[in-house]
Short mmCIF file of N, CA and C in Angstrom, two decimals:
data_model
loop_
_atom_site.label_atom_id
_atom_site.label_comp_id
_atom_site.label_asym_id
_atom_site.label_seq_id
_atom_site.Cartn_x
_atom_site.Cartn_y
_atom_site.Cartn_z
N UNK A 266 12.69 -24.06 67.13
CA UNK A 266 12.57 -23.00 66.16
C UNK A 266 12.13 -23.60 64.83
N UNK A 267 10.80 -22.92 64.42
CA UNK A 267 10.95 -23.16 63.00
C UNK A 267 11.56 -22.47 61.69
N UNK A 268 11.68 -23.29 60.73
CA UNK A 268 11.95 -22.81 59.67
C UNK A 268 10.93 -22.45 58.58
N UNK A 269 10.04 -21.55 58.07
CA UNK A 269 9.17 -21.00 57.59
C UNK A 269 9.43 -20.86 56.12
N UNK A 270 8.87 -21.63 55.53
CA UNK A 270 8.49 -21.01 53.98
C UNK A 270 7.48 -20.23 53.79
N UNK A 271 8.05 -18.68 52.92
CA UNK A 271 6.28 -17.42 52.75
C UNK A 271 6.36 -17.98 51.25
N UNK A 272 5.44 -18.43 51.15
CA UNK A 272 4.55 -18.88 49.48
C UNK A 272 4.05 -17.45 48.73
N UNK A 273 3.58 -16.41 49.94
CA UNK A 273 2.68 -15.20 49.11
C UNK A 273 2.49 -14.01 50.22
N UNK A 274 1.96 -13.04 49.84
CA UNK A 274 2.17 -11.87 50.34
C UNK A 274 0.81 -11.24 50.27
N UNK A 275 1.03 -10.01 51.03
CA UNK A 275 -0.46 -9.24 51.30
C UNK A 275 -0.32 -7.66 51.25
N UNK A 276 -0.50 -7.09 50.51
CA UNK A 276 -0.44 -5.42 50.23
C UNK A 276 -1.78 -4.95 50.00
N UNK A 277 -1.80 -4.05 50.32
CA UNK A 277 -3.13 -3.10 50.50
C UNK A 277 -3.59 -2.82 49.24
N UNK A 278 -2.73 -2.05 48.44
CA UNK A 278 -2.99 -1.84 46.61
C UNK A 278 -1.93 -3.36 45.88
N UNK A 279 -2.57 -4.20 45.45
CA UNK A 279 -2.09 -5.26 44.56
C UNK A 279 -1.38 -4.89 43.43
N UNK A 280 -1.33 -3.76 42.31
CA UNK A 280 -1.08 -3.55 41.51
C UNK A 280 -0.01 -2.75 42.19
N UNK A 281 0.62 -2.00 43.25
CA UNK A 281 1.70 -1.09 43.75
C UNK A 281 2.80 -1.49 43.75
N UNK A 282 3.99 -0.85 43.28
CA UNK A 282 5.12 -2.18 43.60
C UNK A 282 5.58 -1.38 44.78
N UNK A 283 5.47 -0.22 44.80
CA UNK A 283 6.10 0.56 46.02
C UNK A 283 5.09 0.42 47.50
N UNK A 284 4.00 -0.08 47.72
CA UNK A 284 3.08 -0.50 48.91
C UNK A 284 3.74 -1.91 49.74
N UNK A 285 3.49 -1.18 50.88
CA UNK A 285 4.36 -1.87 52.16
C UNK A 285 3.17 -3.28 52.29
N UNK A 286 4.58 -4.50 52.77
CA UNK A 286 3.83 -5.56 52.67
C UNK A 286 3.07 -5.71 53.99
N UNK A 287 1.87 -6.36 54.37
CA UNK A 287 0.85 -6.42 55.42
C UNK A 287 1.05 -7.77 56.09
N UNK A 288 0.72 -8.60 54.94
CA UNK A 288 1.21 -10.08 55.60
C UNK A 288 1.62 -10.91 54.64
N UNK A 289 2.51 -11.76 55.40
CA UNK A 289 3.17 -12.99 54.38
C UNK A 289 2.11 -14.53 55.20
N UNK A 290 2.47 -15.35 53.52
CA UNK A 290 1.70 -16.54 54.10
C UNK A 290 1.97 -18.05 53.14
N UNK A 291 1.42 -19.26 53.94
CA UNK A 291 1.84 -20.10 53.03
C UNK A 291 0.61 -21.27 53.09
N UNK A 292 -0.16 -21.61 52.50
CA UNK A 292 -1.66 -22.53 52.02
C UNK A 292 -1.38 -23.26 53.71
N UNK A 293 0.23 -23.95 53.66
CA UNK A 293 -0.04 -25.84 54.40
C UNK A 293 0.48 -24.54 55.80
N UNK A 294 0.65 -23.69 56.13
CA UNK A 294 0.54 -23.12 57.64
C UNK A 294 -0.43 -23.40 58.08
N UNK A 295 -0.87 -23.54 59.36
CA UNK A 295 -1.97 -23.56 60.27
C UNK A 295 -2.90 -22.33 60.40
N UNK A 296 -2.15 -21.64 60.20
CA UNK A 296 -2.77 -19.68 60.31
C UNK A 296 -2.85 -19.30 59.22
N UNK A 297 -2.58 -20.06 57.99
CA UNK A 297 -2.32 -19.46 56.43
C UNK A 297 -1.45 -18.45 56.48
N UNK A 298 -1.77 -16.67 57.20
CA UNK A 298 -1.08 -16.00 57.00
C UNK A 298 -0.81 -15.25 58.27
N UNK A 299 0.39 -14.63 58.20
CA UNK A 299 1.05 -13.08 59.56
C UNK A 299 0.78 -12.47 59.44
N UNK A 300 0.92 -11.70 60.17
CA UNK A 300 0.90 -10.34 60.11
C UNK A 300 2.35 -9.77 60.21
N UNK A 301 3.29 -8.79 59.10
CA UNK A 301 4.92 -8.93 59.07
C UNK A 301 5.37 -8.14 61.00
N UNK A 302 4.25 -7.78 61.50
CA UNK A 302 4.48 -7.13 63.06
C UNK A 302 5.03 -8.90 63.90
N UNK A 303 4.17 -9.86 63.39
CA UNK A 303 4.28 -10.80 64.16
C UNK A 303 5.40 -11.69 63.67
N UNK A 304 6.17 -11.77 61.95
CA UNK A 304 6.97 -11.77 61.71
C UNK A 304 8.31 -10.96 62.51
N UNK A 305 8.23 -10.34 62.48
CA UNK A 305 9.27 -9.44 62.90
C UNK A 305 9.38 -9.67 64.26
N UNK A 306 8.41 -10.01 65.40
CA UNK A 306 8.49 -10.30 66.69
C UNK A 306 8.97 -11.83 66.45
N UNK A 307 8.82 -12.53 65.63
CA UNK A 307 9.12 -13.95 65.85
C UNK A 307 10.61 -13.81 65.40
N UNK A 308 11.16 -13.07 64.30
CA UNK A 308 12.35 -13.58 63.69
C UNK A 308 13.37 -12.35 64.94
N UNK A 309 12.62 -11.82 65.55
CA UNK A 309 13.99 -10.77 66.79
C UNK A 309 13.90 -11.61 67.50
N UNK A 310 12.86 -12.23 68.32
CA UNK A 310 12.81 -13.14 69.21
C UNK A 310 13.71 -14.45 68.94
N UNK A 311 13.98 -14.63 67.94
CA UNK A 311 14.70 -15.50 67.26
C UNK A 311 13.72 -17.56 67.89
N UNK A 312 12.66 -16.73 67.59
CA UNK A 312 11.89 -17.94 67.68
C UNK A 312 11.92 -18.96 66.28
N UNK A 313 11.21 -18.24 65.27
CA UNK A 313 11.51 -19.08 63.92
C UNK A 313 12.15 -17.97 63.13
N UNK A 314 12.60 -18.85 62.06
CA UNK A 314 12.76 -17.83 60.97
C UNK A 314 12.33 -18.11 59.30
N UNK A 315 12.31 -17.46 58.56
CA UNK A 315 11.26 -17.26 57.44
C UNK A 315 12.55 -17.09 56.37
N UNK A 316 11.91 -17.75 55.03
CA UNK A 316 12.93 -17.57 53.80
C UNK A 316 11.76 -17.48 52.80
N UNK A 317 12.23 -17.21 51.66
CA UNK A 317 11.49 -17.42 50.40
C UNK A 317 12.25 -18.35 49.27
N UNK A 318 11.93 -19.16 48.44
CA UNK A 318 12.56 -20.25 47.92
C UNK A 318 11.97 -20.10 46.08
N UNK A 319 12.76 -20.56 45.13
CA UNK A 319 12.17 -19.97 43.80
C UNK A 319 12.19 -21.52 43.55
N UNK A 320 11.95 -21.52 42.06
CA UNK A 320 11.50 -23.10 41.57
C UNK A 320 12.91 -23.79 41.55
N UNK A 321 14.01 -23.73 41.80
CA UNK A 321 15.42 -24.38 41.65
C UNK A 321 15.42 -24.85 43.04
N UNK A 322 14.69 -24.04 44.16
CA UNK A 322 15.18 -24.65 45.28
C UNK A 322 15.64 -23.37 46.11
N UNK A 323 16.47 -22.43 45.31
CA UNK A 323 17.40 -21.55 45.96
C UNK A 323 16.77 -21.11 47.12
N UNK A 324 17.25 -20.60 48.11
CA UNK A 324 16.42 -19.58 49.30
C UNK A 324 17.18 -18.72 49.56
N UNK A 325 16.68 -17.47 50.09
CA UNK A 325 16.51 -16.23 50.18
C UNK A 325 16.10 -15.89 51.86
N UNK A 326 16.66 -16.05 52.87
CA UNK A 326 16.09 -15.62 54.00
C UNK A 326 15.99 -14.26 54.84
N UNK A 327 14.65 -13.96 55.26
CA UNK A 327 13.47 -12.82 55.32
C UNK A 327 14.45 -12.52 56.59
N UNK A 328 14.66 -11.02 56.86
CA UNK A 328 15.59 -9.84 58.16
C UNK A 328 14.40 -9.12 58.30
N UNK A 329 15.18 -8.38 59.27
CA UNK A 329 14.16 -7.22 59.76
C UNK A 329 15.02 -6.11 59.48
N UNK A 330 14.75 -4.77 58.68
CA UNK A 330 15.43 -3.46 58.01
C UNK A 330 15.03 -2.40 59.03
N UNK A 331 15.64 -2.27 60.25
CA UNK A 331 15.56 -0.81 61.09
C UNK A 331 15.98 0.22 60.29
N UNK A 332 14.96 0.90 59.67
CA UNK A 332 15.49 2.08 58.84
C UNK A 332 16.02 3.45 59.50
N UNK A 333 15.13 3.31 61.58
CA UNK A 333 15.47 4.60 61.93
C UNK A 333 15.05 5.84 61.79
N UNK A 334 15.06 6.78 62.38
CA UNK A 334 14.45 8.17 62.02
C UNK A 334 12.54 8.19 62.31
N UNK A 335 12.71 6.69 63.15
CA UNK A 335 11.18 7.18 63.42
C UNK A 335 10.44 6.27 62.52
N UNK A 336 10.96 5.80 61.59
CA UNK A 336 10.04 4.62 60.45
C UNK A 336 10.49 3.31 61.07
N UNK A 337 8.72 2.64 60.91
CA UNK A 337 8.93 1.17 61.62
C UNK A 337 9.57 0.25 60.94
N UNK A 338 10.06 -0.54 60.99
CA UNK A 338 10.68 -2.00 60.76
C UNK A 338 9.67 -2.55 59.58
N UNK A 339 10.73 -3.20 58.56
CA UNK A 339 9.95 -3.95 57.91
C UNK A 339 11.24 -4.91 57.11
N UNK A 340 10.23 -5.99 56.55
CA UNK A 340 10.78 -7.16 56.57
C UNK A 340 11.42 -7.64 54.85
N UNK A 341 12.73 -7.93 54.75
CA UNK A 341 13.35 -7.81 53.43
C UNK A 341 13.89 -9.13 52.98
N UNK A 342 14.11 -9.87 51.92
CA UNK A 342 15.20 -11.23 52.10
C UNK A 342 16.31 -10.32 51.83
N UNK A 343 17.20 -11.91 52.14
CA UNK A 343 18.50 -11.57 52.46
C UNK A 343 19.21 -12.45 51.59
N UNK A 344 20.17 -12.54 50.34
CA UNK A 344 20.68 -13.61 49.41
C UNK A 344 22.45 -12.87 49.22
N UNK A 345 23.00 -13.67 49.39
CA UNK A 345 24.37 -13.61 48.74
C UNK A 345 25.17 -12.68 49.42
N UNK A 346 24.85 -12.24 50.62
CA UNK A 346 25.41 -10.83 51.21
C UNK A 346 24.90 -9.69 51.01
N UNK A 347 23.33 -9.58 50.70
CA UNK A 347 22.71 -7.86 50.17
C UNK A 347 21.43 -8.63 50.35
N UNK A 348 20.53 -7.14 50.54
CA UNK A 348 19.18 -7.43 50.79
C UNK A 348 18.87 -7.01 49.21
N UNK A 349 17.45 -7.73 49.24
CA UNK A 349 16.33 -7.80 47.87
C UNK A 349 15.70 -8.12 48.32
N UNK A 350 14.53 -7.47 47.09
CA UNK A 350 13.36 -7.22 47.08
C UNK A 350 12.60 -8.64 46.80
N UNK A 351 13.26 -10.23 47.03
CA UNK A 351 12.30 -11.23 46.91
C UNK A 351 10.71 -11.17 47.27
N UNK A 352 10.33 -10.73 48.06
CA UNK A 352 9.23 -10.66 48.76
C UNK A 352 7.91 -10.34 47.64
N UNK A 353 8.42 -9.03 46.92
CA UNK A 353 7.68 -8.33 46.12
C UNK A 353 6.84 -9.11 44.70
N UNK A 354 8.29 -10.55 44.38
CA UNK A 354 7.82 -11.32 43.42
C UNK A 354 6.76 -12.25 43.72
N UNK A 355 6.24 -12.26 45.02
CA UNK A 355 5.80 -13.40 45.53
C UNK A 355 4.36 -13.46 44.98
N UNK A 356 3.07 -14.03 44.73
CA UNK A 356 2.04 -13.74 44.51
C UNK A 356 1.19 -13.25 45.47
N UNK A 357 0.09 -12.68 45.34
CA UNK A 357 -0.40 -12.46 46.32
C UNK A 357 -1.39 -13.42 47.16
N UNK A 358 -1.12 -13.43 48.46
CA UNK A 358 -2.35 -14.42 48.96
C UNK A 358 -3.47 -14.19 48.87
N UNK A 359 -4.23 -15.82 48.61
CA UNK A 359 -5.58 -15.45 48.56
C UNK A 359 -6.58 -15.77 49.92
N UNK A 360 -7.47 -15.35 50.37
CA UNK A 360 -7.90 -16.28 51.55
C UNK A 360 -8.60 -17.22 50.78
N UNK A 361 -7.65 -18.01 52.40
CA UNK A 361 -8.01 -19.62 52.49
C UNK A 361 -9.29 -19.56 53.16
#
C-alpha cells in the first residue's frame, strides 16, 4: 500500500470555491494526476491511501463522504476527529 501525498487539485471553474474537485495530483507521481473516481476506488479498496500535508509537516488524511440520497461519493481530509475542507486550499494543478 501506498502512502500518497496530493500537492494540487483540479476543478472545472478555478475561481469556485463551491465546484466539485475532478482530480488530485502531485509533480514526482508517475501519472501526475487522478481522477477522485480512481481515488476513491483505491482508498475503499484500501489499496493506498492519500493525505494532504501543510508547510509544518502536519497531515490531514483524504476519506471518502457517502452523502446518500443518490449523490456520488466524494473525497474530504480528515484532521483531529472532523472532516475539512483541506483539499480546497490546495493549488491548482498545472499540466505536466
Amino acid at each position: 500500500m501506498a502512502n500518497c501525498l496530493v500537492t494540487c487539485i483540479t476543478k472545472p471553474n478555478v475561481n469556485s470555491p463551491h465546484e466539485h474537485i475532478t482530480h488530485v495530483g502531485n509533480p514526482a507521481w508517475p501519472m501526475k494526476q487522478l481522477t477522485v473516481e480512481d481515488v476513491i476506488q483505491r482508498i475503499n479498496s484500501r489499496t493506498d491511501t492519500f493525505y494532504v500535508a501543510d508547510w509544518l509537516g502536519n497531515q490531514a488524511m483524504i476519506g471518502v463522504v457517502n452523502p446518500g440520497a443518490g449523490r456520488r461519493p466524494f473525497i474530504r481530509t480528515y484532521a483531529d476527529g472532523k472532516w475539512t475542507d483541506n483539499l480546497l486550499a490546495l493549488d491548482q494543478c498545472r499540466l505536466y
